[in-house]
Coordinates of C-alpha atoms in Angstrom, one line a residue:
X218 CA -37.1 39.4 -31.7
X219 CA -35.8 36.8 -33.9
X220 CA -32.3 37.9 -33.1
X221 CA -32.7 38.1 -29.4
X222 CA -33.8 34.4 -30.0
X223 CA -30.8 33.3 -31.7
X224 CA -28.7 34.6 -29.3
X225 CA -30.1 32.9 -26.1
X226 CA -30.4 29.8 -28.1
X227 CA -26.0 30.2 -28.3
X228 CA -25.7 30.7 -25.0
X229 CA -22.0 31.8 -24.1
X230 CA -18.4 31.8 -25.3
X231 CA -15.6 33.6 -24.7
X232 CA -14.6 34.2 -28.0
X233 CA -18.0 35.5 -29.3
X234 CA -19.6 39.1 -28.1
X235 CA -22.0 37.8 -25.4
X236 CA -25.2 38.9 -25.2
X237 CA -26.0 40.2 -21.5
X238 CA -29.6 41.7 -21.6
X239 CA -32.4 43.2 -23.4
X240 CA -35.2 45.6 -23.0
X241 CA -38.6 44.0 -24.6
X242 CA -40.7 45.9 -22.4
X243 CA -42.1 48.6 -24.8
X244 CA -40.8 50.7 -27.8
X245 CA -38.4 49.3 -30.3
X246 CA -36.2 46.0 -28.9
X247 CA -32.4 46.7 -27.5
X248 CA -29.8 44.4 -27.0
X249 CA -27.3 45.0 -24.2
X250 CA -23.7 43.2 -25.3
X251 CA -20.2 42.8 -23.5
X252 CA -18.4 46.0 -24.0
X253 CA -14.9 45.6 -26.1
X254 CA -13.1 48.8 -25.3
X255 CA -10.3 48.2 -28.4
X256 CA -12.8 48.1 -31.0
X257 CA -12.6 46.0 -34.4
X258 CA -9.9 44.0 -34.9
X259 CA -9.5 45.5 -38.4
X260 CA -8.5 48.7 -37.4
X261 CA -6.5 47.6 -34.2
X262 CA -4.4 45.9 -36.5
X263 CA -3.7 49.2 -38.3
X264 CA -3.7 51.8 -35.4
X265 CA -1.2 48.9 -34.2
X266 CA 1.0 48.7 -37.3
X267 CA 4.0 51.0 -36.4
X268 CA 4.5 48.9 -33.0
X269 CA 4.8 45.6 -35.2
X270 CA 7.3 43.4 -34.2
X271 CA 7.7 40.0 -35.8
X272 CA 10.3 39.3 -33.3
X273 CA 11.0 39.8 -29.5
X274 CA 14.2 40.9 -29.8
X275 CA 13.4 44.9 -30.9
X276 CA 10.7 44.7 -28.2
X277 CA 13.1 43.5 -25.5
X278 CA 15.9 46.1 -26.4
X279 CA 13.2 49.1 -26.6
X280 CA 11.5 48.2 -23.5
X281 CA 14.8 46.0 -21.6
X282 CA 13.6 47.2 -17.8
X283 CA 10.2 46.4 -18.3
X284 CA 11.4 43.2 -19.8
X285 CA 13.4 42.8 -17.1
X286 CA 10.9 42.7 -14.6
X287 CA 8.4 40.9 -16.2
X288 CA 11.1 37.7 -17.0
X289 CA 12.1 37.8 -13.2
X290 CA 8.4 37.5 -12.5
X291 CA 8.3 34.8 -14.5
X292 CA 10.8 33.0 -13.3
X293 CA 9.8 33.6 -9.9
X294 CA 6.2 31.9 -10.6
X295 CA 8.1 28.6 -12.3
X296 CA 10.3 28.7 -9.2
X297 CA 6.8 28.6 -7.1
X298 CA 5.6 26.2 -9.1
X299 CA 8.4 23.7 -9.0
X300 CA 8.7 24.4 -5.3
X301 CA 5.1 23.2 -5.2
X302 CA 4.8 20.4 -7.1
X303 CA 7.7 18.7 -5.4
X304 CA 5.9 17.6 -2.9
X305 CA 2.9 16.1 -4.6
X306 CA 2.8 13.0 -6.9
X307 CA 1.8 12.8 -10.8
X308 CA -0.5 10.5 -11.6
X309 CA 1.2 9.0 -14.3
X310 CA -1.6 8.6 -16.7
X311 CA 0.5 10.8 -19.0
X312 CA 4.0 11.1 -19.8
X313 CA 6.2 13.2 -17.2
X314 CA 6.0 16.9 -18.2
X315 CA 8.4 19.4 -18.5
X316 CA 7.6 21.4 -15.1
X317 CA 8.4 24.6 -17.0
X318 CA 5.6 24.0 -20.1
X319 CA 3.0 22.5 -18.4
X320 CA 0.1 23.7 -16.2
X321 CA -0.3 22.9 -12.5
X322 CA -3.7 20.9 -13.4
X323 CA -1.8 18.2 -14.9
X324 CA -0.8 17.4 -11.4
X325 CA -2.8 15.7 -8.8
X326 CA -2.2 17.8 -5.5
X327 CA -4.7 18.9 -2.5
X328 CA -6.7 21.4 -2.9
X329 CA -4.4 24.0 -1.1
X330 CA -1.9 23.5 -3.4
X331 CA -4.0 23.6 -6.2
X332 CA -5.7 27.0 -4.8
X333 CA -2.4 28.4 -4.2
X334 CA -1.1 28.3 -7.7
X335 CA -4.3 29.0 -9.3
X336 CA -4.1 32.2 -7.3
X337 CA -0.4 32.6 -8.4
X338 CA -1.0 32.2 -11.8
X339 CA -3.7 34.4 -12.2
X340 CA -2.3 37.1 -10.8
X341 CA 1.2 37.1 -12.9
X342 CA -1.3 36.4 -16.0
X343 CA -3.0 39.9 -15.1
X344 CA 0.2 41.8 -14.4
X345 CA 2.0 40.5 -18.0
X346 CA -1.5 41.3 -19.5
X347 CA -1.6 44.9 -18.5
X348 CA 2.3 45.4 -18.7
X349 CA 1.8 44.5 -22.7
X350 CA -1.2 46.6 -23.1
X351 CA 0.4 49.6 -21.5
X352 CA 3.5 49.3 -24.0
X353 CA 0.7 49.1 -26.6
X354 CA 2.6 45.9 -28.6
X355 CA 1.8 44.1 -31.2
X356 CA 3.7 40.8 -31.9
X357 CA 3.4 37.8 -34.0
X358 CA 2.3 36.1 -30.9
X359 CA -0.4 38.3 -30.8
X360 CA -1.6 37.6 -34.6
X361 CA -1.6 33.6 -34.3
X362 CA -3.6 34.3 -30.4
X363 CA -6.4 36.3 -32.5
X364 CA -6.5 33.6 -35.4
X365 CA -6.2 30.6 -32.6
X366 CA -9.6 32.7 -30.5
X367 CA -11.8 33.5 -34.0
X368 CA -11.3 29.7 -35.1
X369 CA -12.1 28.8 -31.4
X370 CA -15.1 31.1 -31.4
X371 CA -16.1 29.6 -34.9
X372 CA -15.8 26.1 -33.6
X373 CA -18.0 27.1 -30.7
X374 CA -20.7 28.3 -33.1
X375 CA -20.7 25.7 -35.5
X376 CA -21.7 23.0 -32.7
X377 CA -24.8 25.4 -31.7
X378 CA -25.5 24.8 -35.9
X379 CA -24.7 28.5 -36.4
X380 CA -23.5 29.6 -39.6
X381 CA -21.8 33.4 -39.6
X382 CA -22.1 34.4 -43.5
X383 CA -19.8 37.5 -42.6
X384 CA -16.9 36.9 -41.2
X385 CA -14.0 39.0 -41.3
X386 CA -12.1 41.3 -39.7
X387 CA -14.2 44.3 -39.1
X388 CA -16.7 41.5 -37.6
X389 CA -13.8 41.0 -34.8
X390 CA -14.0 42.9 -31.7
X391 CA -11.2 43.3 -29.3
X392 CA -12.1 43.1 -25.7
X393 CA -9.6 43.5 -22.5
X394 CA -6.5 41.3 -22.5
X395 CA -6.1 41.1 -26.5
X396 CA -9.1 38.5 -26.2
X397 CA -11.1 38.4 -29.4
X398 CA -14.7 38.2 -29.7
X399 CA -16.7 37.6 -32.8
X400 CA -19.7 40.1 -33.6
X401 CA -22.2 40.6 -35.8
X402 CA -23.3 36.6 -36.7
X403 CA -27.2 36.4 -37.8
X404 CA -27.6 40.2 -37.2
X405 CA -29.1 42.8 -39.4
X406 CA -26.3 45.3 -40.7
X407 CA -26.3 48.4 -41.9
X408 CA -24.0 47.7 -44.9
X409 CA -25.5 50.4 -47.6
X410 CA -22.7 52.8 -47.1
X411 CA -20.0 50.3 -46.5
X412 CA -17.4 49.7 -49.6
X413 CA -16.9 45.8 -48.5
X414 CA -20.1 44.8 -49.3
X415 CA -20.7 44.7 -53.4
X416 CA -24.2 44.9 -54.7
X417 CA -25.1 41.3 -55.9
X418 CA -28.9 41.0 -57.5
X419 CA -31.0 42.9 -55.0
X420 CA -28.5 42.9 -52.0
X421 CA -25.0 43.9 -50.6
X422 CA -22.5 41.6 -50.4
X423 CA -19.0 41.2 -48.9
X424 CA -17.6 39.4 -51.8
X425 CA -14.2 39.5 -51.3
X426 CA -14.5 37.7 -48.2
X427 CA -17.0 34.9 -49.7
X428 CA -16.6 31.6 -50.9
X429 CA -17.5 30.4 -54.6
X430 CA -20.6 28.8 -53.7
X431 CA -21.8 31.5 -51.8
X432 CA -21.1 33.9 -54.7
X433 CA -22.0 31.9 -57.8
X434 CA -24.7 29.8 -56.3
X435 CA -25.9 31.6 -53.3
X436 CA -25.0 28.6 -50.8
X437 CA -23.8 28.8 -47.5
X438 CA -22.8 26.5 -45.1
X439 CA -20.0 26.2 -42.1
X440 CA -18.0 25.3 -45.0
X441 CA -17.9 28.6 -46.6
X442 CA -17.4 30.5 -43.0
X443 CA -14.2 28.6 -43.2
X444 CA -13.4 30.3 -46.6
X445 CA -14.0 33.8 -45.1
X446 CA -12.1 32.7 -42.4
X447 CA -8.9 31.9 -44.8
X448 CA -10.2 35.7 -45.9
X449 CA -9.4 36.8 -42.2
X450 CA -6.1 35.2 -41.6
X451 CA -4.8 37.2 -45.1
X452 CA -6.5 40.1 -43.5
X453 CA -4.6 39.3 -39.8
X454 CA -1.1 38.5 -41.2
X455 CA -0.8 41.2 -43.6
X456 CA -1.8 43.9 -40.6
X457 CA -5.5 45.2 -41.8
X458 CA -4.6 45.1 -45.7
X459 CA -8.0 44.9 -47.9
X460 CA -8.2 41.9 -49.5
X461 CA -7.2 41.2 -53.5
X462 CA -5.7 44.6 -52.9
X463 CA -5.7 46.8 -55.9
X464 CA -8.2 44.1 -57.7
X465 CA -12.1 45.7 -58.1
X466 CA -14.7 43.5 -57.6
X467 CA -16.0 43.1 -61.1
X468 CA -16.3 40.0 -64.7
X469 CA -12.6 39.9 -64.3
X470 CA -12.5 39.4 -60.8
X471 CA -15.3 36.6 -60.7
X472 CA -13.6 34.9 -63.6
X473 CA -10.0 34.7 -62.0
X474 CA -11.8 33.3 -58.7
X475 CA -13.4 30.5 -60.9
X476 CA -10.4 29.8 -62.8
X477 CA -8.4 28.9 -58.6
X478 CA -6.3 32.3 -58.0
X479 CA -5.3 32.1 -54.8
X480 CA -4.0 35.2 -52.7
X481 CA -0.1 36.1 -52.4
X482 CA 1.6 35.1 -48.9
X483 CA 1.2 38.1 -46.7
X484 CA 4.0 39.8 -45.6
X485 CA 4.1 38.4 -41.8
X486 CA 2.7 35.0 -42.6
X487 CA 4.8 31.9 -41.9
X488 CA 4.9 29.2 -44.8
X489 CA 3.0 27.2 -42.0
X490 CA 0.6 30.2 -41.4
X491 CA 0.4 30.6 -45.5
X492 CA -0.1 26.7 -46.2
X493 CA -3.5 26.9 -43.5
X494 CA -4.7 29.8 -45.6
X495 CA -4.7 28.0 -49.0
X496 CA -6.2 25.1 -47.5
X497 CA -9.3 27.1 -46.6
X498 CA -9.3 28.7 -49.8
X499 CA -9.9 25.2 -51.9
X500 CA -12.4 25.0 -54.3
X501 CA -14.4 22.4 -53.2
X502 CA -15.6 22.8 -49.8
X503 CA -15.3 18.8 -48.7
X504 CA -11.5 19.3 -49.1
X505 CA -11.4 22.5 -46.7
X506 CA -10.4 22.1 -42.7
X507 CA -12.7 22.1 -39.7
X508 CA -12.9 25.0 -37.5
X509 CA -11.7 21.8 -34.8
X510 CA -9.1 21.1 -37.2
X511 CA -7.9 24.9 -37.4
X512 CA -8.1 25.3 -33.5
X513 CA -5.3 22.4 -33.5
X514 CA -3.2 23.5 -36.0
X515 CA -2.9 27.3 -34.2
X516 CA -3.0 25.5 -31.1
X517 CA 0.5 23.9 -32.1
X518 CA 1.7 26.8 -33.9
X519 CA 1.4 29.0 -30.6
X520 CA 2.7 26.8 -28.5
X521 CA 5.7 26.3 -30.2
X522 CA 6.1 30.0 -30.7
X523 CA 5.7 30.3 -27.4
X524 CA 8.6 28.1 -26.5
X525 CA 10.9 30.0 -29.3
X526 CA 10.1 33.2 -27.9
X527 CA 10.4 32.8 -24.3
X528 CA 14.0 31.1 -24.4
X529 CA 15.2 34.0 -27.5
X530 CA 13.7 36.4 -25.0
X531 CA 15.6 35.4 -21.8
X532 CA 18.8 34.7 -23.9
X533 CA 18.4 38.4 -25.0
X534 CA 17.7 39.9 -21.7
X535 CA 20.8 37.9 -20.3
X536 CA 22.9 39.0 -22.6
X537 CA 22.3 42.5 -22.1
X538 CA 22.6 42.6 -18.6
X539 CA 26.2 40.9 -18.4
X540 CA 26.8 43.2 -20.8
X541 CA 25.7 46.3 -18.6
X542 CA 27.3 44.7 -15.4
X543 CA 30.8 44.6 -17.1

């Protein structure tokens, strides 16, 4: 019941596993949650690893029809858009966008206007959604979106004063439209036949993914969710790898994690991406990030990737199509 408690007191999120019902009638208590169809984020990443592509490029030339259309829909939409917006006025309590980057809610229009794109939006957000699911693909995009939604998620539950204890990838669920949720905060787990979690005194523990106050002095605070969180971004960037691979957790291992060693970059990390990771991993909690602080950071790494990727993308397609019309 206590559970059950916790949960309403949350409320909802989009980037936690919502809590939708329970039966408390008679009999043991059940909990009804939003269904993820893709499962844990840990193993998506693995099923996933083959289509890996830390660039657009492969994609575009393996898929270049379906590229095809989706870019013309694209443009199509910013061509709406612009058409739109021309005849309304900006407000000018911000600086003049670029028409192209922004949303139409910056602008101050009717309400028809506003309903129409809305309506536009949405529905060429659904049809690149589904496109990218059906090609089953996995980008770099899509590794900075999960990081971006768990530290949004995180954020979210550290202003209802909710502290996770376990957070890591197999904690991640993966719900329609790539969106991650996290699971599993201030539940009871069966974890006696799970390998993660270490005995520790009289209880099993996920060390690898704990911070040194947790481990050494049994403390934790939002603060050390943001150490396991550094945890999950190795775990994320290196495509479902265990972490401190090859290392057991045993004297040796507790000694090196006293004496500062700090986890290799992982192979598809950015120095960016790498730098964020170390910061969470510092050894005095006061000098590690916000989860508000992370959300920024991602928040500018995506949108910048976004840019890059877009314009690479439609130089690509371009390309190849002057090249098939000659």
């Amino acid at each position: 019941m206590s559970e059950l408690k916790m949960m309403t007191q949350i409320g909802h999120s989009e980037n936690i596993v919502n809590l939708l019902g329970a039966c408390t009638t008679s009999g043991p208590l059940y909990l009804i949650f939003e269904y993820c169809p893709y499962g844990d984020l840990l193993n998506y990443l693995k099923s996933n690893r083959e289509t890996f592509h830390k660039t657009w490029s492969d994609v575009i030339k393996d898929n270049t029809f379906t590229f095809y259309h989706n870019f013309n829909q694209e443009e199509k939409f910013r061509d709406r858009l612009v058409t739109s917006v021309s005849n309304c006025s900006y407000s000018g309590l911000l600086p003049t966008p670029d028409i192209c980057d922004k949303s139409p809610y910056n602008w101050d229009m009717s309400s028809g206007h506003v309903e129409l794109l809305q309506a536009e939006e949405m529905k060429y957000q659904n049809t690149r959604k589904y496109n990218e699911e059906d090609l089953n693909i996995l980008t770099l995009e899509d590794l900075l979106s999960f990081s971006y939604q768990v530290a949004k998620g995180m954020e979210f539950l550290e202003s209802k004063l909710c502290i996770h204890r376990d957070l890591a990838a197999r904690n991640i669920l993966i719900s329609s439209g790539k969106v991650a949720k996290i699971c599993d905060f201030g539940l009871a787990r069966d974890v006696e036949n799970d390998s993660n979690y270490v005995v520790k005194g009289n209880a099993r523990l996920p060390v690898k993914w704990m911070s040194p106050e947790s481990i050494f002095d049994g403390l934790y605070t939002i603060k050390s969710d943001v150490w396991s969180y550094g945890i999950l971004l190795w775990e994320i960037f290196s495509l479902g790898v265990n972490p401190y691979p090859g290392m057991p957790v045993n004297a040796n291992f507790y000694k090196l994690l006293q004496s500062g060693f700090k986890m290799d970059q992982p192979f598809y990390a950015t120095d960016e991406i790498y730098f964020l990771m170390q910061s969470c991993w510092a050894f005095d909690p006061r000098k590690r990030p916000s989860f508000t602080e992370l959300v920024s950071f991602l928040g500018y790494q995506i949108s910048n990737t976004e840019s890059e990727l877009y314009q690479n993308s439609k130089n690509i397609i371009d390309s190849l199509y002057q090249d098939n019309s000659q």
